[in-house]
Tab-separated table of C-alpha atoms and ligand atoms in Angstrom:
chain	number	residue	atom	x	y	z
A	639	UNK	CA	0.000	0.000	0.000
A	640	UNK	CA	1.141	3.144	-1.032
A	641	UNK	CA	-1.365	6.111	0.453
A	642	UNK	CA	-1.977	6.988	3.926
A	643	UNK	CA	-5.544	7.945	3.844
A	644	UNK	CA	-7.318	9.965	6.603
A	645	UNK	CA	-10.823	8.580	6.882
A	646	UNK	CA	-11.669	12.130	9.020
A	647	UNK	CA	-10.493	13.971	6.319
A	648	UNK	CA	-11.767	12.824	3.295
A	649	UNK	CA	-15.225	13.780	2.206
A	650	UNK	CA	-15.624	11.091	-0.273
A	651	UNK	CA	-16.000	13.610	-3.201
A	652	UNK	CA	-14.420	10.923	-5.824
A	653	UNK	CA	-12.075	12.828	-7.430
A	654	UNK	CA	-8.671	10.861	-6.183
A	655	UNK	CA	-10.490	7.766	-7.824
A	656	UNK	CA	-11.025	9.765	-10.967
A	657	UNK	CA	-8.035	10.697	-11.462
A	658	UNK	CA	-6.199	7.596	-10.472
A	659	UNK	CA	-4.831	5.657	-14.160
A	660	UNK	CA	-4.212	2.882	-12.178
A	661	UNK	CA	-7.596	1.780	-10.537
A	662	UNK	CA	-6.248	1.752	-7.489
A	663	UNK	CA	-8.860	4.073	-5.792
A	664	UNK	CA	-12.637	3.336	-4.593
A	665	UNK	CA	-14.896	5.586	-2.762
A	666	UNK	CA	-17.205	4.069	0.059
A	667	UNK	CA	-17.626	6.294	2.990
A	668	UNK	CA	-14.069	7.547	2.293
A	669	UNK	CA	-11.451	7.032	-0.016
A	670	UNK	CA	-9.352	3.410	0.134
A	671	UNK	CA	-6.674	2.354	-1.621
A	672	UNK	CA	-7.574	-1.342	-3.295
A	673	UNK	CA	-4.579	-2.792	-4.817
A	674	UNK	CA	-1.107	-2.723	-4.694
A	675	UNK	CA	-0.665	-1.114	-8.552
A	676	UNK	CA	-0.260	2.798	-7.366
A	677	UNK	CA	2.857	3.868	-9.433
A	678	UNK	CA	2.720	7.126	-6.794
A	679	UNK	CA	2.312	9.886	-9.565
A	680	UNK	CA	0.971	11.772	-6.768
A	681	UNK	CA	-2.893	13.027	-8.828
A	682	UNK	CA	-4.967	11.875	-6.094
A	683	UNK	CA	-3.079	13.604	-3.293
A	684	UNK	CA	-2.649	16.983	-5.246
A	685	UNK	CA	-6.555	16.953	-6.519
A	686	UNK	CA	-7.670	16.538	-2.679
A	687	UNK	CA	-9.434	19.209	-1.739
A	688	UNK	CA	-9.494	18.591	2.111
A	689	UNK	CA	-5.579	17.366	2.043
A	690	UNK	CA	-6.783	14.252	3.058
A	691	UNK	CA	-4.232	11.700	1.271
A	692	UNK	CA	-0.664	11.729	1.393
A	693	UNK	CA	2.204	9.485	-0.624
A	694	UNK	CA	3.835	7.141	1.874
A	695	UNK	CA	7.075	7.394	0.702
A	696	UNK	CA	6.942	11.206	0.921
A	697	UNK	CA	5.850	11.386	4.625
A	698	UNK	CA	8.240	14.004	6.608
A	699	UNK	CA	8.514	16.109	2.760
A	700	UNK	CA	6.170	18.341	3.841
A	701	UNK	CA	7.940	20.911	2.434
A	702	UNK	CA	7.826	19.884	-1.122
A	703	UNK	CA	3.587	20.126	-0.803
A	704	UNK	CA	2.567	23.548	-1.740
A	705	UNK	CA	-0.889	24.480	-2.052
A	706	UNK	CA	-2.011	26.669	-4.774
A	707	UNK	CA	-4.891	28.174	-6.639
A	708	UNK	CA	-5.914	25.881	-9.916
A	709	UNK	CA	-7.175	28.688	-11.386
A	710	UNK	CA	-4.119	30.991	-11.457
A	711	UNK	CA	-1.050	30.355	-13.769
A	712	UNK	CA	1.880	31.927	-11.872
A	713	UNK	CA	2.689	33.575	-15.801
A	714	UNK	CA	1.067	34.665	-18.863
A	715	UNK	CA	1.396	32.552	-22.133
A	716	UNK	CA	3.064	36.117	-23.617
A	717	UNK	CA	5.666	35.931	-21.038
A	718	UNK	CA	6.436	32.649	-21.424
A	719	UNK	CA	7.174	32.659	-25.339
A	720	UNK	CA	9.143	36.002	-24.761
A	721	UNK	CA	11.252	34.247	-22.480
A	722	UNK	CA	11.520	31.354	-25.043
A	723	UNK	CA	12.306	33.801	-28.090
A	724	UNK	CA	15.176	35.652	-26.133
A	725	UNK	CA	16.583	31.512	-25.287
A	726	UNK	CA	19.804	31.341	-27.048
A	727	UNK	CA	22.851	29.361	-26.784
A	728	UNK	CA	25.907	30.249	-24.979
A	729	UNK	CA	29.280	29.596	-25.593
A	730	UNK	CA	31.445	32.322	-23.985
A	731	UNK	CA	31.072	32.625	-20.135
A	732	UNK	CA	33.059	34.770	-17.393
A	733	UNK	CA	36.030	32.922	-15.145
A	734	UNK	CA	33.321	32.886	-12.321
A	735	UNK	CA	31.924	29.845	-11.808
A	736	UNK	CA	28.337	28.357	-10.809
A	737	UNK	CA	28.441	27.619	-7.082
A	738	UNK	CA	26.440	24.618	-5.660
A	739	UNK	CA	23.653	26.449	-4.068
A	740	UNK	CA	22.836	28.034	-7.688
A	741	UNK	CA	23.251	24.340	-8.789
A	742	UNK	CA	20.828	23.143	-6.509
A	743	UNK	CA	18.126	25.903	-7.870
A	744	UNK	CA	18.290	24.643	-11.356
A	745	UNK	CA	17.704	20.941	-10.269
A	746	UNK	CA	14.459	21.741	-8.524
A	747	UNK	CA	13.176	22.340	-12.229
A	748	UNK	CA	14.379	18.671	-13.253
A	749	UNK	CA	12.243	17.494	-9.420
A	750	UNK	CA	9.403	18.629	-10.816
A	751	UNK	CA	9.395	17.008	-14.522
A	752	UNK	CA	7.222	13.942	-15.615
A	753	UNK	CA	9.368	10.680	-16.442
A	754	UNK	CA	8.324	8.074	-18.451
A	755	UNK	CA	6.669	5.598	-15.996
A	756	UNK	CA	7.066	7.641	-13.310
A	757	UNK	CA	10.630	6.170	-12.763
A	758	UNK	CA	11.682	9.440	-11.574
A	759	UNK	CA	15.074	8.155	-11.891
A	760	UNK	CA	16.765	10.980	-13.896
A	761	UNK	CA	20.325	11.937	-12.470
A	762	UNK	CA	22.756	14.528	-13.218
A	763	UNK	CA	26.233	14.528	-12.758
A	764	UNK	CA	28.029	18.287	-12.417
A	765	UNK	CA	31.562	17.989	-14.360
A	766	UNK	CA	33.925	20.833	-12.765
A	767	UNK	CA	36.671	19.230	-10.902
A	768	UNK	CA	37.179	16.387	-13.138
A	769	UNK	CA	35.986	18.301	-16.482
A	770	UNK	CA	39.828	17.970	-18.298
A	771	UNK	CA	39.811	13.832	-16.815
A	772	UNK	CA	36.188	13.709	-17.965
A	773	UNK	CA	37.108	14.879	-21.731
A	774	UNK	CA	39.929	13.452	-22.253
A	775	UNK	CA	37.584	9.788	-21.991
A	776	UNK	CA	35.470	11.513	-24.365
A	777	UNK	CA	38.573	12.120	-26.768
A	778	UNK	CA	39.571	8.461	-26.266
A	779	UNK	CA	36.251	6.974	-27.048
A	780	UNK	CA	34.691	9.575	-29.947
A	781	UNK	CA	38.197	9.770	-31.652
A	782	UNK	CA	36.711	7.113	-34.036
A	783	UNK	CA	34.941	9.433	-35.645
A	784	UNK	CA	37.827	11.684	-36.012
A	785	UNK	CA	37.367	11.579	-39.897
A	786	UNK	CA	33.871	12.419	-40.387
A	787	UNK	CA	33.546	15.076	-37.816
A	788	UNK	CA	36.064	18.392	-37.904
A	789	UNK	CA	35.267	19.107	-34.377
A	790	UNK	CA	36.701	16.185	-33.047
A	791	UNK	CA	39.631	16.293	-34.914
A	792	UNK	CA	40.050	20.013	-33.924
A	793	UNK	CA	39.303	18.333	-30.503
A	794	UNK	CA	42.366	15.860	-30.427
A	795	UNK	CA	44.749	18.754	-32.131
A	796	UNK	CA	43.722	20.888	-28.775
A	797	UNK	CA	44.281	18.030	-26.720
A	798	UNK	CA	48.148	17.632	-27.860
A	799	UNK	CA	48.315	21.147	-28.125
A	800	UNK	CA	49.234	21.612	-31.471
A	801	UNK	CA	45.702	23.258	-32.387
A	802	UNK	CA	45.983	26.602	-33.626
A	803	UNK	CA	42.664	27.547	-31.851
A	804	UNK	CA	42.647	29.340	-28.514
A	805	UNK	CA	39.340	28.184	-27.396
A	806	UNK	CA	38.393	24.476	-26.752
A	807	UNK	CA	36.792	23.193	-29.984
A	808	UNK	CA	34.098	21.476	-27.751
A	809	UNK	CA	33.449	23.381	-24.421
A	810	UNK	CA	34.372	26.516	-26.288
A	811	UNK	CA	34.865	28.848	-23.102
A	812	UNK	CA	32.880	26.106	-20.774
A	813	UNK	CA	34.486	25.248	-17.698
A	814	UNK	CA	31.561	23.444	-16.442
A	815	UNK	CA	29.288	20.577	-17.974
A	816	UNK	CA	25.843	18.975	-16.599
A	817	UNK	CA	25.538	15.627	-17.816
A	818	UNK	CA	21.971	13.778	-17.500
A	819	UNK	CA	20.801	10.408	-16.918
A	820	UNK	CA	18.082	8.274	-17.500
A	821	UNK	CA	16.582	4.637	-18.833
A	822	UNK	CA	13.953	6.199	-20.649
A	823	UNK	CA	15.705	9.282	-23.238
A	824	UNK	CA	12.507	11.444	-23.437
A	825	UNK	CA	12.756	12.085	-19.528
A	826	UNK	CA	16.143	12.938	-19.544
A	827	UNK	CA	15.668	15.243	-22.172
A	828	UNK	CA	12.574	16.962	-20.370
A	829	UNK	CA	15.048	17.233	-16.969
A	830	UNK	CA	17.201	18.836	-18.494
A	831	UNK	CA	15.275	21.214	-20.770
A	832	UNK	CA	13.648	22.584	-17.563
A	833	UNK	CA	16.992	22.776	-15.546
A	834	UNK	CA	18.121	24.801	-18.867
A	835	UNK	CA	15.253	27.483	-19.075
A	836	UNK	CA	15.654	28.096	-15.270
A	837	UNK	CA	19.072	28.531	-15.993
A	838	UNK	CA	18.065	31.385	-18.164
A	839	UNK	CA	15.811	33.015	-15.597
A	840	UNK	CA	18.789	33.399	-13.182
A	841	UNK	CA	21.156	34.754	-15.941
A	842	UNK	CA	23.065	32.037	-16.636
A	843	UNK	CA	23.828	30.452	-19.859
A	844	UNK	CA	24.684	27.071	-21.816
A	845	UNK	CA	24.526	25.101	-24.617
A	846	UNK	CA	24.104	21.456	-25.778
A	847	UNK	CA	26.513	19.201	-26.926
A	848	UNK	CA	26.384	17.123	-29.932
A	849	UNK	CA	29.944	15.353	-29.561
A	850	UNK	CA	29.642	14.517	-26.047
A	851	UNK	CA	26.962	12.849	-26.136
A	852	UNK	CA	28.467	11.015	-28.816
A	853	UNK	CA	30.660	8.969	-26.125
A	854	UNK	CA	27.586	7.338	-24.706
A	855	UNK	CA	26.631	6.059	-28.289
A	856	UNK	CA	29.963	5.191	-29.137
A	857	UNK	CA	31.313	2.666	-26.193
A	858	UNK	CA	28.434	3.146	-23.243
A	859	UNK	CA	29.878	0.639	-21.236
A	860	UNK	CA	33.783	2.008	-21.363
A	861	UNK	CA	32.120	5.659	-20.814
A	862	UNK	CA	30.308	4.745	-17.525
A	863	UNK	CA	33.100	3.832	-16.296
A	864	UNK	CA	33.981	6.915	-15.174
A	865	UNK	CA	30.528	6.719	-13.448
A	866	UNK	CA	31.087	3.919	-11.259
A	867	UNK	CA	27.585	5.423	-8.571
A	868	UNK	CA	25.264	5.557	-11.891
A	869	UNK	CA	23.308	2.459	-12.703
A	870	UNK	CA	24.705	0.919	-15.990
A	871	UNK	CA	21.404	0.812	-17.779
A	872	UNK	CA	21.183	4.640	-17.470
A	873	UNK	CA	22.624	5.908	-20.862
A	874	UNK	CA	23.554	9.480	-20.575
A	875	UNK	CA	21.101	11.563	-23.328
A	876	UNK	CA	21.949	15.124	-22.841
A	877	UNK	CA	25.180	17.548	-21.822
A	878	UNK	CA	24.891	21.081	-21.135
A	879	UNK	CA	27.868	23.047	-21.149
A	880	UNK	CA	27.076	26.020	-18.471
A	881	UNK	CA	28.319	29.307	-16.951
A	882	UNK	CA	27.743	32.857	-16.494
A	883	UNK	CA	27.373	34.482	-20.117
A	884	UNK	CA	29.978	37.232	-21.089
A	885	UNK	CA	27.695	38.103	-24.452
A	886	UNK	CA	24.561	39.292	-24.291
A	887	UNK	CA	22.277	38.901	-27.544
A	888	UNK	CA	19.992	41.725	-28.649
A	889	UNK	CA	17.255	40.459	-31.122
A	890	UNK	CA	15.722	36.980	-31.988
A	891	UNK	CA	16.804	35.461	-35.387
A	892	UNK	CA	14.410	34.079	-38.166
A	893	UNK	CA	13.982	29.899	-37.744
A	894	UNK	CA	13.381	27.605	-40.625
A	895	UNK	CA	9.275	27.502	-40.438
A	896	UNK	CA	8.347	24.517	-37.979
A	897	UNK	CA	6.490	22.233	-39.810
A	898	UNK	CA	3.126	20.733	-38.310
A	899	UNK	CA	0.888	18.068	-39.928
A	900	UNK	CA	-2.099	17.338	-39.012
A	901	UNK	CA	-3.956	14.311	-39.622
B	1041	FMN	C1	21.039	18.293	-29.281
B	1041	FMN	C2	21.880	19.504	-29.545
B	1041	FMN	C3	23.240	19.382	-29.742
B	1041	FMN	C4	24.030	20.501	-29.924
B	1041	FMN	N1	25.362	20.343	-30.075
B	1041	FMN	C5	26.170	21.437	-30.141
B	1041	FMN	C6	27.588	21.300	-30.154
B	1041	FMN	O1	28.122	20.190	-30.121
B	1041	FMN	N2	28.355	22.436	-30.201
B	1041	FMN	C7	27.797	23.673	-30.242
B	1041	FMN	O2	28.535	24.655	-30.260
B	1041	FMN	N3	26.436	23.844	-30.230
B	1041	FMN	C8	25.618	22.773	-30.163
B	1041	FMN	N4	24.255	22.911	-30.110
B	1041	FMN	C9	23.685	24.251	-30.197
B	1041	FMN	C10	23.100	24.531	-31.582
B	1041	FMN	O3	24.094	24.505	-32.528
B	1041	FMN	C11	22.339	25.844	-31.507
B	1041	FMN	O4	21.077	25.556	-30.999
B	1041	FMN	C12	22.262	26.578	-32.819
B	1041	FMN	O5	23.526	27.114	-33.093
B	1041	FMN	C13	21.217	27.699	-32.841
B	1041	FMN	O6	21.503	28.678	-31.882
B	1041	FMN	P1	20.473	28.986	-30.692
B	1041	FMN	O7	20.449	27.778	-29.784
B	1041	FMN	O8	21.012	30.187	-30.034
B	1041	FMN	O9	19.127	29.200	-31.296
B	1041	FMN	C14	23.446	21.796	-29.958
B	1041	FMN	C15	22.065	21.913	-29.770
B	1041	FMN	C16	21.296	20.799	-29.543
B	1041	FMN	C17	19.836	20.966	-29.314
């Protein structure tokens, strides 16, 4: 059994069972919980209008349960897509770097995104320390590719430092990388998608990367290495190179038209 219900509480409205995907809800006098197939998404505790069921495993989280008003949407859709046009990638940062409590901000976005399953089992790792130890395994394993790519060739030339560039071909002026987790690729793209736009809001900066990622598709097993706490069947589907931005940008650009179909 997952939910604690309190029989006092609950005024047997049926909305928990509604809103339950899983059957796992009937209403009587008061709500009970009937099988043992709750995947804990949580919909019947937030719906509750008299606060009258709460997750097991969440008991003494208190803090994370915030009430608010359905009706209100903290921001306006114009905001929103304002904030999304002025979204640009970063590649040139100042020598400060992003201290753990700042960190910590941006991961609440990735605690509150959906996961395939509810797995919830996104996890990041923050590359600082061990960035140069950390690239130099990407090197090794994406060096295969050395022919068909110019970045990673540019990339090994850096690396023995005969590269006539003076910025790193792949980090640019990155000194520090977010890597994220998953099983499922789709949730560890939404993560970190909402860690990035929070990013924004505090006037920070980032970008994706193409050829790191390209270590995890290469040789997953030699790459988690390097990862000995991650669980091996977590494949690592997004890095985002981050800092504080030393360009600012002035104007959105013109995008190729998105194309839509509709059927
Ligand atoms: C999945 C993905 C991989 C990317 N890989 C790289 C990369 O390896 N190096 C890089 O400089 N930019 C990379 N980018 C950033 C894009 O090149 C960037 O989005 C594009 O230049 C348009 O600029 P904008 O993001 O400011 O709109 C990547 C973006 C995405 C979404």
């Amino acid at each position: 059994m997952k939910l604690i219900i309190d029989e006092e509480l609950c005024t047997a409205c049926k909305q928990c069972m509604q809103v339950c995907i899983r059957d796992n809800i009937v209403v009587e006098d008061f709500a009970i919980e009937t099988g043992s197939n709750c995947f804990e998404c949580g919909h019947c505790m937030a719906i509750c209008k008299s606060g009258a069921i709460t997750l097991k495993s969440y008991e003494g989280k208190e803090d994370r349960i915030v009430d608010y008003n359905p009706r209100e949407l903290p921001l306006e859709y114009d905001d929103l897509l304002q904030f999304l046009k002025q979204r640009r990638s970063m590649r040139w940062f100042k020598n400060k770097k992003i201290d753990k409590e700042t960190f910590e901000k941006l991961f609440e976005g990735a605690y509150y995104s959906p996961s395939a399953q509810n797995e919830q089992d996104v996890e990041f790792v923050v590359l600082d320390e061990k960035l140069d130890e950390f690239m130099e395994l990407v090197y090794d394993i994406i060096k295969v590719q050395e022919d068909e790519f110019f970045r990673i060739k540019e990339f090994g030339e850096y690396l023995r430092d005969n590269s006539t560039k003076d910025f790193h071909p792949l980090l640019w002026e990155g000194k520090q990388l977010i890597l994220t987790f998953s099983t499922d690729k789709t949730s560890a793209v939404i993560a970190n998608t909402r860690l990035e736009l929070l990013a924004y809001s505090l006037g920070l900066g980032g970008f994706y990367s193409l050829f790191i990622l390209k270590a995890d598709e290469i040789d997953h097993d030699r790459l988690m290495e390097f990862f000995q706490d991650i669980d091996k069947d977590k494949h690592m589907y997004s890095t985002f190179i981050i800092g504080y931005p030393k360009k600012r940008f002035r104007r959105t650009i013109p995008h190729k038209d998105i194309k839509v179909n509709y059927y």
